[in-house]
């Protein structure tokens, strides 16, 4: 009898190890605002409508990005990456910093009224960047859920670089934030529906129903074999 109980215990242990279903989503966002601000033209706001954004260290020219993230809900963020494409002029890629004030807009921001960096530890940094090349900036430590996120990008290099903006003629080269989420909740706990994405692509991943049924059938067969062995043993 004890062998039979052992067989049942082994079967339930294996059932517990079987995949219970998983879901994942990829959400992509354009900036709601992106611009550059210039220390040599402190009141200028012309960058907000420019097709490329200039970053430089001498004289200082910083970038500002704002993203409104939704659709994550209770799902964990596996990664958050910002894609930036360099235009015709490469140089120092810059360091990316948190900004707590999200009230700025690309149509009004200038050097005088721009939001200050809220944490002097960079989220990420890029070295020298080359014209026409697309780079990914890892923002996973910053973007962890739904909300509004602003960044200020500075450069210590005197070699100016230009990034393509949301106003660039080909939207495929615009700045793009890609967030990957994951869950072990299965179909009963899907990602919440995005509410205000400007660009979105969602893909579902995880074991299919047929896979789960096949695994269950194999476990039942194993249980039957263990029970048969137990029945031939000594009580």
PDB file of C-alpha atoms in Angstrom:
ATOM      1  CA  UNK A   1       0.000   0.000   0.000  1.00  0.00           C
ATOM      2  CA  UNK A   2       2.842   2.359   0.813  1.00  0.00           C
ATOM      3  CA  UNK A   3       4.255   1.790  -2.693  1.00  0.00           C
ATOM      4  CA  UNK A   4       0.906   2.798  -4.168  1.00  0.00           C
ATOM      5  CA  UNK A   5       0.861   6.030  -2.128  1.00  0.00           C
ATOM      6  CA  UNK A   6       4.434   6.706  -3.200  1.00  0.00           C
ATOM      7  CA  UNK A   7       3.427   6.302  -6.846  1.00  0.00           C
ATOM      8  CA  UNK A   8       0.566   8.763  -6.431  1.00  0.00           C
ATOM      9  CA  UNK A   9       2.845  11.242  -4.675  1.00  0.00           C
ATOM     10  CA  UNK A  10       5.392  11.033  -7.510  1.00  0.00           C
ATOM     11  CA  UNK A  11       2.651  11.569 -10.098  1.00  0.00           C
ATOM     12  CA  UNK A  12       1.309  14.663  -8.336  1.00  0.00           C
ATOM     13  CA  UNK A  13       4.859  16.016  -8.004  1.00  0.00           C
ATOM     14  CA  UNK A  14       5.340  15.625 -11.756  1.00  0.00           C
ATOM     15  CA  UNK A  15       1.979  17.253 -12.423  1.00  0.00           C
ATOM     16  CA  UNK A  16       3.091  20.210 -10.340  1.00  0.00           C
ATOM     17  CA  UNK A  17       6.178  20.532 -12.529  1.00  0.00           C
ATOM     18  CA  UNK A  18       4.158  20.600 -15.761  1.00  0.00           C
ATOM     19  CA  UNK A  19       3.824  24.071 -17.375  1.00  0.00           C
ATOM     20  CA  UNK A  20       0.636  25.765 -16.230  1.00  0.00           C
ATOM     21  CA  UNK A  21       0.555  28.212 -19.117  1.00  0.00           C
ATOM     22  CA  UNK A  22       2.341  31.501 -19.570  1.00  0.00           C
ATOM     23  CA  UNK A  23       1.592  34.713 -21.361  1.00  0.00           C
ATOM     24  CA  UNK A  24       3.864  37.452 -22.634  1.00  0.00           C
ATOM     25  CA  UNK A  25       3.346  40.726 -24.417  1.00  0.00           C
ATOM     26  CA  UNK A  26       5.487  43.219 -26.287  1.00  0.00           C
ATOM     27  CA  UNK A  27       4.341  46.837 -26.094  1.00  0.00           C
ATOM     28  CA  UNK A  28       5.888  49.604 -28.196  1.00  0.00           C
ATOM     29  CA  UNK A  29       5.557  53.356 -27.698  1.00  0.00           C
ATOM     30  CA  UNK A  30       6.593  56.477 -29.559  1.00  0.00           C
ATOM     31  CA  UNK A  31       7.522  59.458 -27.377  1.00  0.00           C
ATOM     32  CA  UNK A  32       4.652  61.810 -26.650  1.00  0.00           C
ATOM     33  CA  UNK A  33       7.332  64.542 -26.638  1.00  0.00           C
ATOM     34  CA  UNK A  34      10.955  64.666 -27.817  1.00  0.00           C
ATOM     35  CA  UNK A  35      13.149  67.713 -28.257  1.00  0.00           C
ATOM     36  CA  UNK A  36      16.610  69.177 -27.731  1.00  0.00           C
ATOM     37  CA  UNK A  37      17.551  72.189 -25.629  1.00  0.00           C
ATOM     38  CA  UNK A  38      20.562  74.444 -26.150  1.00  0.00           C
ATOM     39  CA  UNK A  39      22.714  76.287 -23.642  1.00  0.00           C
ATOM     40  CA  UNK A  40      23.840  78.691 -26.377  1.00  0.00           C
ATOM     41  CA  UNK A  41      20.236  79.617 -27.214  1.00  0.00           C
ATOM     42  CA  UNK A  42      18.513  79.383 -23.862  1.00  0.00           C
ATOM     43  CA  UNK A  43      15.041  80.562 -24.913  1.00  0.00           C
ATOM     44  CA  UNK A  44      14.856  78.637 -28.202  1.00  0.00           C
ATOM     45  CA  UNK A  45      12.175  75.945 -28.601  1.00  0.00           C
ATOM     46  CA  UNK A  46      12.779  75.226 -32.299  1.00  0.00           C
ATOM     47  CA  UNK A  47      14.033  71.675 -31.691  1.00  0.00           C
ATOM     48  CA  UNK A  48      10.573  70.333 -30.840  1.00  0.00           C
ATOM     49  CA  UNK A  49       9.525  70.246 -34.484  1.00  0.00           C
ATOM     50  CA  UNK A  50      12.924  69.215 -35.890  1.00  0.00           C
ATOM     51  CA  UNK A  51      13.429  65.951 -37.766  1.00  0.00           C
ATOM     52  CA  UNK A  52      16.652  65.264 -35.855  1.00  0.00           C
ATOM     53  CA  UNK A  53      17.775  66.120 -32.336  1.00  0.00           C
ATOM     54  CA  UNK A  54      21.242  67.498 -31.640  1.00  0.00           C
ATOM     55  CA  UNK A  55      23.239  66.401 -28.572  1.00  0.00           C
ATOM     56  CA  UNK A  56      26.599  67.954 -27.751  1.00  0.00           C
ATOM     57  CA  UNK A  57      28.898  68.754 -24.855  1.00  0.00           C
ATOM     58  CA  UNK A  58      30.491  72.002 -26.089  1.00  0.00           C
ATOM     59  CA  UNK A  59      28.370  74.050 -26.081  1.00  0.00           C
ATOM     60  CA  UNK A  60      25.905  71.905 -24.120  1.00  0.00           C
ATOM     61  CA  UNK A  61      22.903  70.611 -26.039  1.00  0.00           C
ATOM     62  CA  UNK A  62      20.686  68.107 -24.188  1.00  0.00           C
ATOM     63  CA  UNK A  63      17.820  65.891 -25.324  1.00  0.00           C
ATOM     64  CA  UNK A  64      14.454  65.371 -23.634  1.00  0.00           C
ATOM     65  CA  UNK A  65      12.179  62.343 -24.093  1.00  0.00           C
ATOM     66  CA  UNK A  66       8.778  61.644 -22.546  1.00  0.00           C
ATOM     67  CA  UNK A  67       6.856  58.360 -22.760  1.00  0.00           C
ATOM     68  CA  UNK A  68       3.378  57.549 -21.461  1.00  0.00           C
ATOM     69  CA  UNK A  69       3.350  53.821 -20.757  1.00  0.00           C
ATOM     70  CA  UNK A  70       0.136  51.799 -20.363  1.00  0.00           C
ATOM     71  CA  UNK A  71      -1.019  48.221 -20.840  1.00  0.00           C
ATOM     72  CA  UNK A  72       1.409  46.591 -18.388  1.00  0.00           C
ATOM     73  CA  UNK A  73      -0.987  46.275 -15.479  1.00  0.00           C
ATOM     74  CA  UNK A  74       0.230  43.717 -12.939  1.00  0.00           C
ATOM     75  CA  UNK A  75       2.596  42.000 -15.382  1.00  0.00           C
ATOM     76  CA  UNK A  76       6.313  42.083 -14.548  1.00  0.00           C
ATOM     77  CA  UNK A  77       8.506  44.071 -16.932  1.00  0.00           C
ATOM     78  CA  UNK A  78      11.151  41.778 -18.368  1.00  0.00           C
ATOM     79  CA  UNK A  79      12.919  44.484 -20.388  1.00  0.00           C
ATOM     80  CA  UNK A  80      12.486  48.060 -21.574  1.00  0.00           C
ATOM     81  CA  UNK A  81      14.640  49.289 -24.437  1.00  0.00           C
ATOM     82  CA  UNK A  82      14.733  52.576 -26.315  1.00  0.00           C
ATOM     83  CA  UNK A  83      15.673  52.408 -29.994  1.00  0.00           C
ATOM     84  CA  UNK A  84      17.441  55.471 -31.359  1.00  0.00           C
ATOM     85  CA  UNK A  85      18.743  55.942 -34.901  1.00  0.00           C
ATOM     86  CA  UNK A  86      21.618  58.300 -35.631  1.00  0.00           C
ATOM     87  CA  UNK A  87      21.051  60.694 -38.523  1.00  0.00           C
ATOM     88  CA  UNK A  88      23.795  62.021 -40.799  1.00  0.00           C
ATOM     89  CA  UNK A  89      26.176  63.104 -38.013  1.00  0.00           C
ATOM     90  CA  UNK A  90      27.617  60.775 -35.343  1.00  0.00           C
ATOM     91  CA  UNK A  91      29.539  61.600 -32.184  1.00  0.00           C
ATOM     92  CA  UNK A  92      29.138  61.191 -28.423  1.00  0.00           C
ATOM     93  CA  UNK A  93      26.009  59.143 -27.750  1.00  0.00           C
ATOM     94  CA  UNK A  94      25.222  60.627 -24.353  1.00  0.00           C
ATOM     95  CA  UNK A  95      24.108  59.549 -20.873  1.00  0.00           C
ATOM     96  CA  UNK A  96      20.434  59.026 -19.995  1.00  0.00           C
ATOM     97  CA  UNK A  97      19.097  60.426 -16.703  1.00  0.00           C
ATOM     98  CA  UNK A  98      15.789  60.312 -14.839  1.00  0.00           C
ATOM     99  CA  UNK A  99      13.564  63.388 -14.761  1.00  0.00           C
ATOM    100  CA  UNK A 100      10.832  63.592 -12.132  1.00  0.00           C
ATOM    101  CA  UNK A 101       8.959  66.552 -13.667  1.00  0.00           C
ATOM    102  CA  UNK A 102       6.741  65.416 -16.547  1.00  0.00           C
ATOM    103  CA  UNK A 103       4.977  68.747 -17.120  1.00  0.00           C
ATOM    104  CA  UNK A 104       7.265  69.881 -19.977  1.00  0.00           C
ATOM    105  CA  UNK A 105       6.272  69.702 -23.647  1.00  0.00           C
ATOM    106  CA  UNK A 106       8.332  69.628 -26.811  1.00  0.00           C
ATOM    107  CA  UNK A 107       6.660  72.831 -28.052  1.00  0.00           C
ATOM    108  CA  UNK A 108       7.678  74.920 -25.032  1.00  0.00           C
ATOM    109  CA  UNK A 109      10.813  73.353 -23.508  1.00  0.00           C
ATOM    110  CA  UNK A 110      14.040  75.343 -23.623  1.00  0.00           C
ATOM    111  CA  UNK A 111      17.261  75.502 -21.597  1.00  0.00           C
ATOM    112  CA  UNK A 112      15.763  77.912 -19.085  1.00  0.00           C
ATOM    113  CA  UNK A 113      12.596  75.968 -18.219  1.00  0.00           C
ATOM    114  CA  UNK A 114      13.665  72.375 -18.896  1.00  0.00           C
ATOM    115  CA  UNK A 115      13.133  69.839 -16.093  1.00  0.00           C
ATOM    116  CA  UNK A 116      16.195  69.098 -14.002  1.00  0.00           C
ATOM    117  CA  UNK A 117      17.815  65.688 -13.681  1.00  0.00           C
ATOM    118  CA  UNK A 118      16.404  64.001 -10.560  1.00  0.00           C
ATOM    119  CA  UNK A 119      19.101  61.332 -10.092  1.00  0.00           C
ATOM    120  CA  UNK A 120      22.698  61.958 -11.133  1.00  0.00           C
ATOM    121  CA  UNK A 121      23.343  58.230 -11.632  1.00  0.00           C
ATOM    122  CA  UNK A 122      22.812  57.511 -15.347  1.00  0.00           C
ATOM    123  CA  UNK A 123      20.197  54.951 -16.315  1.00  0.00           C
ATOM    124  CA  UNK A 124      22.372  54.046 -19.309  1.00  0.00           C
ATOM    125  CA  UNK A 125      25.037  55.531 -21.566  1.00  0.00           C
ATOM    126  CA  UNK A 126      26.113  55.283 -25.177  1.00  0.00           C
ATOM    127  CA  UNK A 127      29.672  55.763 -26.383  1.00  0.00           C
ATOM    128  CA  UNK A 128      30.551  57.098 -29.804  1.00  0.00           C
ATOM    129  CA  UNK A 129      27.681  56.573 -32.260  1.00  0.00           C
ATOM    130  CA  UNK A 130      27.858  56.349 -36.053  1.00  0.00           C
ATOM    131  CA  UNK A 131      25.617  57.857 -38.760  1.00  0.00           C
ATOM    132  CA  UNK A 132      22.760  55.656 -39.954  1.00  0.00           C
ATOM    133  CA  UNK A 133      23.162  53.109 -37.143  1.00  0.00           C
ATOM    134  CA  UNK A 134      20.328  52.185 -34.769  1.00  0.00           C
ATOM    135  CA  UNK A 135      21.192  51.759 -31.081  1.00  0.00           C
ATOM    136  CA  UNK A 136      19.279  50.234 -28.161  1.00  0.00           C
ATOM    137  CA  UNK A 137      19.368  51.855 -24.738  1.00  0.00           C
ATOM    138  CA  UNK A 138      18.447  49.577 -21.823  1.00  0.00           C
ATOM    139  CA  UNK A 139      15.897  51.362 -19.591  1.00  0.00           C
ATOM    140  CA  UNK A 140      14.782  48.279 -17.656  1.00  0.00           C
ATOM    141  CA  UNK A 141      15.946  49.707 -14.321  1.00  0.00           C
ATOM    142  CA  UNK A 142      13.777  52.804 -14.851  1.00  0.00           C
ATOM    143  CA  UNK A 143      10.578  51.679 -16.556  1.00  0.00           C
ATOM    144  CA  UNK A 144       8.922  49.098 -14.322  1.00  0.00           C
ATOM    145  CA  UNK A 145       5.189  49.623 -14.888  1.00  0.00           C
ATOM    146  CA  UNK A 146       2.483  51.910 -16.219  1.00  0.00           C
ATOM    147  CA  UNK A 147       3.098  55.638 -15.900  1.00  0.00           C
ATOM    148  CA  UNK A 148       4.763  58.682 -17.448  1.00  0.00           C
ATOM    149  CA  UNK A 149       8.541  58.627 -17.784  1.00  0.00           C
ATOM    150  CA  UNK A 150      10.811  61.520 -18.742  1.00  0.00           C
ATOM    151  CA  UNK A 151      14.534  61.464 -19.472  1.00  0.00           C
ATOM    152  CA  UNK A 152      17.202  64.064 -20.066  1.00  0.00           C
ATOM    153  CA  UNK A 153      20.198  63.025 -22.159  1.00  0.00           C
ATOM    154  CA  UNK A 154      23.515  64.852 -21.788  1.00  0.00           C
ATOM    155  CA  UNK A 155      26.893  64.540 -23.468  1.00  0.00           C
ATOM    156  CA  UNK A 156      30.413  65.359 -22.284  1.00  0.00           C
ATOM    157  CA  UNK A 157      31.780  65.059 -25.815  1.00  0.00           C
ATOM    158  CA  UNK A 158      32.572  68.013 -28.045  1.00  0.00           C
ATOM    159  CA  UNK A 159      31.677  65.810 -31.012  1.00  0.00           C
ATOM    160  CA  UNK A 160      28.042  66.537 -31.841  1.00  0.00           C
ATOM    161  CA  UNK A 161      25.566  63.753 -32.711  1.00  0.00           C
ATOM    162  CA  UNK A 162      22.058  63.871 -34.191  1.00  0.00           C
ATOM    163  CA  UNK A 163      19.245  61.384 -33.465  1.00  0.00           C
ATOM    164  CA  UNK A 164      16.167  61.080 -35.656  1.00  0.00           C
ATOM    165  CA  UNK A 165      13.014  62.300 -33.930  1.00  0.00           C
ATOM    166  CA  UNK A 166       9.289  61.519 -34.139  1.00  0.00           C
ATOM    167  CA  UNK A 167       9.104  64.171 -36.875  1.00  0.00           C
ATOM    168  CA  UNK A 168      11.528  62.275 -39.109  1.00  0.00           C
ATOM    169  CA  UNK A 169      10.113  61.564 -42.596  1.00  0.00           C
ATOM    170  CA  UNK A 170      10.212  57.764 -42.158  1.00  0.00           C
ATOM    171  CA  UNK A 171       8.461  56.751 -38.890  1.00  0.00           C
ATOM    172  CA  UNK A 172      10.352  53.437 -38.918  1.00  0.00           C
ATOM    173  CA  UNK A 173      13.408  55.378 -37.728  1.00  0.00           C
ATOM    174  CA  UNK A 174      11.665  57.369 -35.003  1.00  0.00           C
ATOM    175  CA  UNK A 175      12.578  56.798 -31.336  1.00  0.00           C
ATOM    176  CA  UNK A 176      10.743  53.717 -30.094  1.00  0.00           C
ATOM    177  CA  UNK A 177      10.362  52.272 -26.613  1.00  0.00           C
ATOM    178  CA  UNK A 178       9.834  48.491 -26.573  1.00  0.00           C
ATOM    179  CA  UNK A 179       8.674  46.837 -23.353  1.00  0.00           C
ATOM    180  CA  UNK A 180       8.520  43.061 -22.894  1.00  0.00           C
ATOM    181  CA  UNK A 181       6.287  41.753 -20.116  1.00  0.00           C
ATOM    182  CA  UNK A 182       5.770  38.230 -18.848  1.00  0.00           C
ATOM    183  CA  UNK A 183       3.483  36.315 -16.523  1.00  0.00           C
ATOM    184  CA  UNK A 184       2.956  32.841 -15.125  1.00  0.00           C
ATOM    185  CA  UNK A 185      -0.739  33.538 -14.657  1.00  0.00           C
ATOM    186  CA  UNK A 186      -1.832  31.913 -17.930  1.00  0.00           C
ATOM    187  CA  UNK A 187      -5.158  32.628 -19.614  1.00  0.00           C
ATOM    188  CA  UNK A 188      -6.802  33.568 -16.309  1.00  0.00           C
ATOM    189  CA  UNK A 189      -4.377  36.457 -15.825  1.00  0.00           C
ATOM    190  CA  UNK A 190      -3.745  38.077 -19.229  1.00  0.00           C
ATOM    191  CA  UNK A 191      -1.973  41.441 -19.684  1.00  0.00           C
ATOM    192  CA  UNK A 192      -4.329  44.367 -19.241  1.00  0.00           C
ATOM    193  CA  UNK A 193      -5.460  46.137 -22.402  1.00  0.00           C
ATOM    194  CA  UNK A 194      -3.350  49.165 -23.414  1.00  0.00           C
ATOM    195  CA  UNK A 195      -5.295  52.407 -23.285  1.00  0.00           C
ATOM    196  CA  UNK A 196      -3.208  55.128 -24.889  1.00  0.00           C
ATOM    197  CA  UNK A 197      -0.499  53.584 -27.047  1.00  0.00           C
ATOM    198  CA  UNK A 198       0.508  55.465 -30.151  1.00  0.00           C
ATOM    199  CA  UNK A 199       2.136  52.342 -31.581  1.00  0.00           C
ATOM    200  CA  UNK A 200       1.537  48.833 -30.267  1.00  0.00           C
ATOM    201  CA  UNK A 201       2.216  45.253 -31.206  1.00  0.00           C
ATOM    202  CA  UNK A 202       1.187  42.426 -28.934  1.00  0.00           C
ATOM    203  CA  UNK A 203       2.248  38.806 -29.260  1.00  0.00           C
ATOM    204  CA  UNK A 204       1.145  35.881 -27.123  1.00  0.00           C
ATOM    205  CA  UNK A 205       3.519  33.095 -26.169  1.00  0.00           C
ATOM    206  CA  UNK A 206       3.267  29.924 -24.102  1.00  0.00           C
ATOM    207  CA  UNK A 207       2.308  26.255 -24.299  1.00  0.00           C
ATOM    208  CA  UNK A 208      -0.675  25.336 -26.458  1.00  0.00           C
ATOM    209  CA  UNK A 209      -3.681  23.377 -25.251  1.00  0.00           C
ATOM    210  CA  UNK A 210      -2.567  20.362 -27.323  1.00  0.00           C
ATOM    211  CA  UNK A 211       0.851  20.435 -25.647  1.00  0.00           C
ATOM    212  CA  UNK A 212      -0.719  20.469 -22.195  1.00  0.00           C
ATOM    213  CA  UNK A 213      -3.100  17.616 -23.055  1.00  0.00           C
ATOM    214  CA  UNK A 214      -0.215  15.541 -24.393  1.00  0.00           C
ATOM    215  CA  UNK A 215       1.774  16.135 -21.221  1.00  0.00           C
ATOM    216  CA  UNK A 216      -1.233  15.221 -19.078  1.00  0.00           C
ATOM    217  CA  UNK A 217      -1.776  11.985 -21.038  1.00  0.00           C
ATOM    218  CA  UNK A 218       1.873  11.048 -20.554  1.00  0.00           C
ATOM    219  CA  UNK A 219       1.626  11.675 -16.825  1.00  0.00           C
ATOM    220  CA  UNK A 220      -1.536   9.556 -16.544  1.00  0.00           C
ATOM    221  CA  UNK A 221       0.243   6.723 -18.375  1.00  0.00           C
ATOM    222  CA  UNK A 222       3.186   7.026 -15.978  1.00  0.00           C
ATOM    223  CA  UNK A 223       0.810   6.931 -13.010  1.00  0.00           C
ATOM    224  CA  UNK A 224      -0.817   3.746 -14.337  1.00  0.00           C
ATOM    225  CA  UNK A 225       2.586   2.110 -14.747  1.00  0.00           C
ATOM    226  CA  UNK A 226       3.610   3.066 -11.217  1.00  0.00           C
ATOM    227  CA  UNK A 227       0.334   1.738  -9.818  1.00  0.00           C
ATOM    228  CA  UNK A 228       0.830  -1.544 -11.686  1.00  0.00           C
ATOM    229  CA  UNK A 229       4.314  -1.913 -10.246  1.00  0.00           C
ATOM    230  CA  UNK A 230       2.977  -1.151  -6.777  1.00  0.00           C
ATOM    231  CA  UNK A 231       0.252  -3.782  -7.155  1.00  0.00           C
ATOM    232  CA  UNK A 232       2.846  -6.469  -7.914  1.00  0.00           C
ATOM    233  CA  UNK A 233       4.890  -5.531  -4.863  1.00  0.00           C
ATOM    234  CA  UNK A 234       4.507  -6.772  -1.311  1.00  0.00           C
ATOM    235  CA  UNK A 235       1.974  -4.793   0.789  1.00  0.00           C
TER     236      UNK A 235
END
